GROMACS .gro file of C-alpha atoms in nm:
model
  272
    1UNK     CA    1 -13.138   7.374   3.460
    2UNK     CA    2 -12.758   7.386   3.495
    3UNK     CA    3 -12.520   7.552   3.210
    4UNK     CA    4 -12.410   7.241   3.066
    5UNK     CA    5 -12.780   7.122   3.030
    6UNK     CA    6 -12.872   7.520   2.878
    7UNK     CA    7 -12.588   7.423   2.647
    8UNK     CA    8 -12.701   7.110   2.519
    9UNK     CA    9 -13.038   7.203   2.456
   10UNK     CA   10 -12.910   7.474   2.268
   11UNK     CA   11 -12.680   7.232   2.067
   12UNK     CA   12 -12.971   7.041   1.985
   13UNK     CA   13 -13.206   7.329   1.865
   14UNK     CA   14 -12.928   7.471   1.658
   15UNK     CA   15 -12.791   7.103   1.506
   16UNK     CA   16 -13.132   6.968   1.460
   17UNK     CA   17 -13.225   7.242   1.176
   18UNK     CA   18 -13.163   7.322   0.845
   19UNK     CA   19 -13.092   7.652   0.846
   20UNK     CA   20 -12.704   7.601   0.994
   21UNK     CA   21 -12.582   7.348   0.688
   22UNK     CA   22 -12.772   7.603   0.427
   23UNK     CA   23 -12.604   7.898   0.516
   24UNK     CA   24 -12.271   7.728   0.544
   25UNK     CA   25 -12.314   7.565   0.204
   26UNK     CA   26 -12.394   7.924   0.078
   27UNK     CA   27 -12.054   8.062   0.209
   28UNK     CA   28 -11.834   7.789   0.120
   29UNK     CA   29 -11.950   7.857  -0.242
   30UNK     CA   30 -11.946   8.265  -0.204
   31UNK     CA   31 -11.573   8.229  -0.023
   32UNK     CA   32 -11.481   8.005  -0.270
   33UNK     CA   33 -11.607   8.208  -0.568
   34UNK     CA   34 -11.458   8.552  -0.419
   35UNK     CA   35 -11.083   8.361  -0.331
   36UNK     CA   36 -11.064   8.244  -0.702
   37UNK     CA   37 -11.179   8.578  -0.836
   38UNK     CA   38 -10.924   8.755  -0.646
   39UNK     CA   39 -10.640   8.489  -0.681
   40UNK     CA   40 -10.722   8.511  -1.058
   41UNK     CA   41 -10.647   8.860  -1.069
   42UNK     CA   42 -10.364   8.894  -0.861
   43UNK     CA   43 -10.203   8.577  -0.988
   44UNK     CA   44 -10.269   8.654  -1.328
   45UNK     CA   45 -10.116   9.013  -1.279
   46UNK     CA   46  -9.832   8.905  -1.069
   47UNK     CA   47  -9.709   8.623  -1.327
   48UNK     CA   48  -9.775   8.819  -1.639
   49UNK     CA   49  -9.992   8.624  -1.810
   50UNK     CA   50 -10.286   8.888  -1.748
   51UNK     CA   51 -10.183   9.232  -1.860
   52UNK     CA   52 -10.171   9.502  -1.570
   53UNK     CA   53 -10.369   9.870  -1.580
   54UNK     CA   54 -10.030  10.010  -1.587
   55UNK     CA   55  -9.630   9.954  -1.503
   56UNK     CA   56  -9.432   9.631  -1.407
   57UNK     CA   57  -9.639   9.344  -1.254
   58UNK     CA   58  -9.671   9.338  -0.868
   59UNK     CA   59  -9.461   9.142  -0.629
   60UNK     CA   60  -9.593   8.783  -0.578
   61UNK     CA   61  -9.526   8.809  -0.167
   62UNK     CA   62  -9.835   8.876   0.034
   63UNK     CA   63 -10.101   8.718  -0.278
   64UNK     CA   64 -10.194   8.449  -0.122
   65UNK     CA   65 -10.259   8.599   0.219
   66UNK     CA   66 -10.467   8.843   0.069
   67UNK     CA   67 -10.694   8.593  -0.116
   68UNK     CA   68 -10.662   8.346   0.156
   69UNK     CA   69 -10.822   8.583   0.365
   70UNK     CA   70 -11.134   8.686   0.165
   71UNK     CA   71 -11.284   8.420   0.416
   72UNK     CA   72 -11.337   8.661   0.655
   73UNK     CA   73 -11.304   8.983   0.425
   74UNK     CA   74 -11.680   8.896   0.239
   75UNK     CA   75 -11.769   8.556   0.488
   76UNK     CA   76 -11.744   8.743   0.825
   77UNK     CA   77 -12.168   8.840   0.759
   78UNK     CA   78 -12.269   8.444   0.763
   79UNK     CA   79 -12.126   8.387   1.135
   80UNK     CA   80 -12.291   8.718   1.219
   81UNK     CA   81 -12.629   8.615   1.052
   82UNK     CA   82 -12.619   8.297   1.214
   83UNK     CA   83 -12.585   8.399   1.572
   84UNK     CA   84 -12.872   8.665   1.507
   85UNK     CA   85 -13.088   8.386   1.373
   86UNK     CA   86 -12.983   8.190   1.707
   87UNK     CA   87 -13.167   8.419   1.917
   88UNK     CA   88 -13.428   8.571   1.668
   89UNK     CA   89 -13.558   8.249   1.559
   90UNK     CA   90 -13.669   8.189   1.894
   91UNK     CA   91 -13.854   8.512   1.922
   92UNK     CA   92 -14.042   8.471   1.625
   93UNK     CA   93 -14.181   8.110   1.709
   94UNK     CA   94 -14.200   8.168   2.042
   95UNK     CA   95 -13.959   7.849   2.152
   96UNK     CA   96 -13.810   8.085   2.390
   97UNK     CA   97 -14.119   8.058   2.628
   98UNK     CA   98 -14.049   7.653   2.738
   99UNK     CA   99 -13.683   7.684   2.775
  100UNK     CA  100 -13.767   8.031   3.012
  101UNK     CA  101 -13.980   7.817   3.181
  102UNK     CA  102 -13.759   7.539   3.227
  103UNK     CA  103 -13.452   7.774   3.303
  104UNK     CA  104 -13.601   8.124   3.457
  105UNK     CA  105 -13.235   8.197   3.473
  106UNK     CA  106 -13.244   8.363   3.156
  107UNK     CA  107 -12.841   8.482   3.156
  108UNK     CA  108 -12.764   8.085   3.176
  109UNK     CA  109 -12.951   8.064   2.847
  110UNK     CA  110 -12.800   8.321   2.663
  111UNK     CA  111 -12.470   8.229   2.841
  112UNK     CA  112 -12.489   7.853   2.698
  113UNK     CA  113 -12.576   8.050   2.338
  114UNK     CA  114 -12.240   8.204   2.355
  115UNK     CA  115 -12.110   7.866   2.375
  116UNK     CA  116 -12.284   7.693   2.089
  117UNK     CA  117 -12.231   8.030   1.892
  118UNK     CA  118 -11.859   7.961   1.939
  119UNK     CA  119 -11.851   7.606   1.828
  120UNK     CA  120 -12.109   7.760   1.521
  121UNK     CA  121 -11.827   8.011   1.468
  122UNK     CA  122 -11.523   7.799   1.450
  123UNK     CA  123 -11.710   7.534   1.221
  124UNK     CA  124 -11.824   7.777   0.990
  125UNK     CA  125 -11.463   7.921   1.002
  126UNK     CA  126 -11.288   7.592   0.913
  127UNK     CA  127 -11.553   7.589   0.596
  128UNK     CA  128 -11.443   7.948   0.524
  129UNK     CA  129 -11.078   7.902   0.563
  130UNK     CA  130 -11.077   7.579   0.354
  131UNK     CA  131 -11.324   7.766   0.060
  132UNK     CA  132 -11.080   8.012   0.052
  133UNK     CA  133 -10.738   7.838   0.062
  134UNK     CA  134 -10.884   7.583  -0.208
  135UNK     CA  135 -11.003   7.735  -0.419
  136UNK     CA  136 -10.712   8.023  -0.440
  137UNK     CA  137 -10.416   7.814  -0.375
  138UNK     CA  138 -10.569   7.633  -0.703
  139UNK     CA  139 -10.563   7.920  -0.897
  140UNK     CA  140 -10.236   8.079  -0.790
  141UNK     CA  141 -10.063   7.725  -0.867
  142UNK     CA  142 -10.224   7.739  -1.200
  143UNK     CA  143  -9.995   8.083  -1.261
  144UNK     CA  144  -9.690   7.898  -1.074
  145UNK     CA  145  -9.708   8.178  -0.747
  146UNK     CA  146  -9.607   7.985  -0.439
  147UNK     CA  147  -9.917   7.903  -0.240
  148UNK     CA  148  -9.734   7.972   0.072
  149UNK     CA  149  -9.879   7.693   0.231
  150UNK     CA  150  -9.599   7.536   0.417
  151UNK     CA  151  -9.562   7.889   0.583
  152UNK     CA  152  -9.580   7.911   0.972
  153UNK     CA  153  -9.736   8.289   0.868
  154UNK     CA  154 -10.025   8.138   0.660
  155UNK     CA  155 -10.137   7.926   0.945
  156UNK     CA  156 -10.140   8.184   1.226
  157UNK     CA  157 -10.384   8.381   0.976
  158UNK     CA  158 -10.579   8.081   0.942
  159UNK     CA  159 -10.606   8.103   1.344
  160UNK     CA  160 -10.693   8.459   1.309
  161UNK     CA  161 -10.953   8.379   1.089
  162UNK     CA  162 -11.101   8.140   1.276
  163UNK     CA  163 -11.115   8.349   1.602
  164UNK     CA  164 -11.273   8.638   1.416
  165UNK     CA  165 -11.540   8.391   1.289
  166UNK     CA  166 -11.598   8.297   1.642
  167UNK     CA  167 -11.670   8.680   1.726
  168UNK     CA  168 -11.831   8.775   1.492
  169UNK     CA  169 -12.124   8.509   1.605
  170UNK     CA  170 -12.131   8.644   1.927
  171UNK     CA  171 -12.163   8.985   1.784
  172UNK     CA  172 -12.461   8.841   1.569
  173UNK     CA  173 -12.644   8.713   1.926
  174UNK     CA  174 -12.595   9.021   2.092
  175UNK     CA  175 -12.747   9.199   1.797
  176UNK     CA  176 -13.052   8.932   1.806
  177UNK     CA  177 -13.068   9.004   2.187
  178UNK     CA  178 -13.114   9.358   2.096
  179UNK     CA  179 -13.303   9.361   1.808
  180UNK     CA  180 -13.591   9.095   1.856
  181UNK     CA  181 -13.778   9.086   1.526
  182UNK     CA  182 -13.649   8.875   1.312
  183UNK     CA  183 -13.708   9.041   1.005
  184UNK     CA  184 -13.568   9.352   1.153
  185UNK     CA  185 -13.246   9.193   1.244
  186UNK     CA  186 -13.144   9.045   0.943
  187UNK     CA  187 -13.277   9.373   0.734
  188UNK     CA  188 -13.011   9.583   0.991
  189UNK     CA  189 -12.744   9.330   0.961
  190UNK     CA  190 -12.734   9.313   0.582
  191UNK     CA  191 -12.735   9.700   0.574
  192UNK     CA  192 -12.479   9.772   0.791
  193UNK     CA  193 -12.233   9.501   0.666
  194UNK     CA  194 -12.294   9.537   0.258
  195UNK     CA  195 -12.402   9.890   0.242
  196UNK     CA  196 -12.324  10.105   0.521
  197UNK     CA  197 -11.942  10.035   0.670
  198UNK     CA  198 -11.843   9.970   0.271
  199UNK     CA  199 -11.998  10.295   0.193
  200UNK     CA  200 -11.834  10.489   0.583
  201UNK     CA  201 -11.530  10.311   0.522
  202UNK     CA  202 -11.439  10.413   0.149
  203UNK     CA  203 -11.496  10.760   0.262
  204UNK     CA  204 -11.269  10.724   0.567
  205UNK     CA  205 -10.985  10.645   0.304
  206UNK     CA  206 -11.031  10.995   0.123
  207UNK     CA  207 -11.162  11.202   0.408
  208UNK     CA  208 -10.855  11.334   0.605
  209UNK     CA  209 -10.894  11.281   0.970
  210UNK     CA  210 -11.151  11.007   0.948
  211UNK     CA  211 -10.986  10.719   0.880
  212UNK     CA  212 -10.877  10.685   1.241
  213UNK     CA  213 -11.233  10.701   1.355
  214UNK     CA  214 -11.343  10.400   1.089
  215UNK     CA  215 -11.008  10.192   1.274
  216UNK     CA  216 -11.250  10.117   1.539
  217UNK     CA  217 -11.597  10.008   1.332
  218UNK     CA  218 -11.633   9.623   1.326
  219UNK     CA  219 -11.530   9.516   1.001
  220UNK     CA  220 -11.217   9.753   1.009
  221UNK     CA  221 -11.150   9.580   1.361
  222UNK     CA  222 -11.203   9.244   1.253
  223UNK     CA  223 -10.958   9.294   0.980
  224UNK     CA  224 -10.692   9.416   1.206
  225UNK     CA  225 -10.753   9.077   1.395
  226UNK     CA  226 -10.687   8.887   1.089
  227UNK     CA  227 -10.398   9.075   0.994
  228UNK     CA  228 -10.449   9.150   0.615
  229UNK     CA  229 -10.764   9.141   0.435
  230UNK     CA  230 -10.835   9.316   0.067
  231UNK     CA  231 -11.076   9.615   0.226
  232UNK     CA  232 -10.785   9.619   0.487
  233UNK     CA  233 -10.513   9.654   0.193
  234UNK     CA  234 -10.765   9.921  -0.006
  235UNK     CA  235 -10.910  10.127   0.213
  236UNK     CA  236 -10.692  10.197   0.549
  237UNK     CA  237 -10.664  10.552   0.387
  238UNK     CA  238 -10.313  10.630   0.560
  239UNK     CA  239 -10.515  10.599   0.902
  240UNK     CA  240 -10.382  10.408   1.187
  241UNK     CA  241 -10.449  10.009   1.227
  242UNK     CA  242 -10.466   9.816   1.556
  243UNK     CA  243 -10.270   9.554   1.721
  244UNK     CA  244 -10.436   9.233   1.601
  245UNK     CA  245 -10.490   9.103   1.967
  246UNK     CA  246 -10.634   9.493   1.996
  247UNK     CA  247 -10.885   9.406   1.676
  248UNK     CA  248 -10.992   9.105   1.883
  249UNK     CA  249 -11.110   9.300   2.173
  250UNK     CA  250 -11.229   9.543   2.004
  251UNK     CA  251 -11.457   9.296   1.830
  252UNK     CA  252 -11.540   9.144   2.158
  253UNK     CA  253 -11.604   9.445   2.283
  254UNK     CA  254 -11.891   9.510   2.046
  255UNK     CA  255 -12.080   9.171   2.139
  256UNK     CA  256 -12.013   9.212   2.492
  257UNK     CA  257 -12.206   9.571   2.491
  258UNK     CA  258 -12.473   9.457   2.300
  259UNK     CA  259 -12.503   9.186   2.506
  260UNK     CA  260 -12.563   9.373   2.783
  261UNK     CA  261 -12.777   9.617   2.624
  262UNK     CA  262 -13.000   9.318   2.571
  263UNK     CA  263 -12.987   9.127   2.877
  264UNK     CA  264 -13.125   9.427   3.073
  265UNK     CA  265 -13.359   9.521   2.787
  266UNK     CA  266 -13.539   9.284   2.526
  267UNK     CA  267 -13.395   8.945   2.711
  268UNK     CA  268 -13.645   9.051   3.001
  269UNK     CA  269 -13.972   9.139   2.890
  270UNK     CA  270 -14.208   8.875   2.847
  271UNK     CA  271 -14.254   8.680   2.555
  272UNK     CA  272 -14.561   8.828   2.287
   0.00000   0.00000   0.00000
């Protein structure tokens, strides 16, 4: 079986399921919630009408950039759960066995799952980004802040967003290539990304000297790619912050280790 035919099938197992629409449904409505949250704070701050915790009301520049980019702040763990469930839910009901059988190149496989993670990233990056920029570019017109929409700088962090949505599903199939229960997998993704790099992170903003060392975890990367995110804004600690192109490799560096890790490990064994 060629690439373009390991690609296809692939298309069809992941567009022929539920379990894509669900999850995106789920994070237009968490994105959505967070951006309004955030832009009702800020906005409400920023124009007065909500009373601050202390001295003059913030600047309006940089608001809506900030909310606009909770979509990958708090969304980034749905493109990472779904390209873990790309190669998990395989493992668990055991559809990996006829698709080794009719491709024993098993690299083309995973290789044509990088693809369809990719198009999986970008689409649920479009449903983030829109989530995000609806719902707060609602509520900072509602306190009369400019929505910053018709600027060139809002768009290119739109891009950002989308290519760190793209990543961050290849990250999540390397992690399923590593990690081959499925239970497992999403148990150690939802640790690491709501409990432990908040929790290493917070402490790298207090902690002199560590904060440089947290610059290079994932989520700290993947907001350098975007460019300005609220954990970015409230927790960089004084330490140093990549080059956004530098976040993006970073990022890619991650799924292209585990990748490999798993190609030479779990992607070879037989199937239980």
């Amino acid at each position: 079986m060629t690439l373009l035919a390991a690609t296809r099938s692939e298309y069809t197992k992941q567009f022929s399921t539920v379990g894509w629409w669900v999850l995106g449904i789920v994070l237009v409505v968490y994105v959505a919630f967070t951006a309004g949250v955030l832009a009702f704070v800020f906005g409400g701050v920023a124009s007065g009408r909500l009373t601050g915790a202390s001295g003059p009301a913030p600047a309006t520049d940089g608001i809506p950039e900030l909310v606009y980019s909770s979509a990958t702040a708090v969304g980034y763990v749905f493109p990472l759960l779904i390209g873990t469930l790309m190669v998990t839910t395989e493992f668990r009901h055991k559809t990996l066995t006829p698709t080794f059988l009719a491709t024993p190149r098993r690299g083309v496989v995973l290789v044509g799952k990088f693809v369809v993670g990719i198009l999986i990233g970008l689409l649920y990056g479009v449903l983030g980004s829109a989530a995000s920029i609806a719902a707060g570019a609602g509520v900072l017109g509602f306190f009369g802040i400019d929505t910053a929409l018709d600027s060139p700088d809002t768009w290119t962090l739109v891009g950002r967003m989308l290519l760190a949505y793209a990543l961050w599903a290849l990250v999540g199939i390397g992690v399923g290539t590593v990690v081959r229960n499925q239970v497992a997998a999403i148990v150690i993704v939802l640790a690491v990304t709501l409990f432990v790099e908040p929790i290493v992170r917070t402490v790298g903003g207090v902690v002199e000297g560590f904060a440089d060392v947290v610059t290079w975890f994932p989520s700290a990367a993947s907001d350098a790619l975007v460019g300005q995110t609220i954990f970015g804004a409230i927790g960089s600690g004084g330490g140093g912050t990549l080059e956004w192109w530098a976040g993006g490799l970073v990022l890619l560096g991650y799924a292209v280790v585990l990748l490999v890790i798993g190609l030479f490990t779990t992607w070879r064994r037989d199937i239980d």
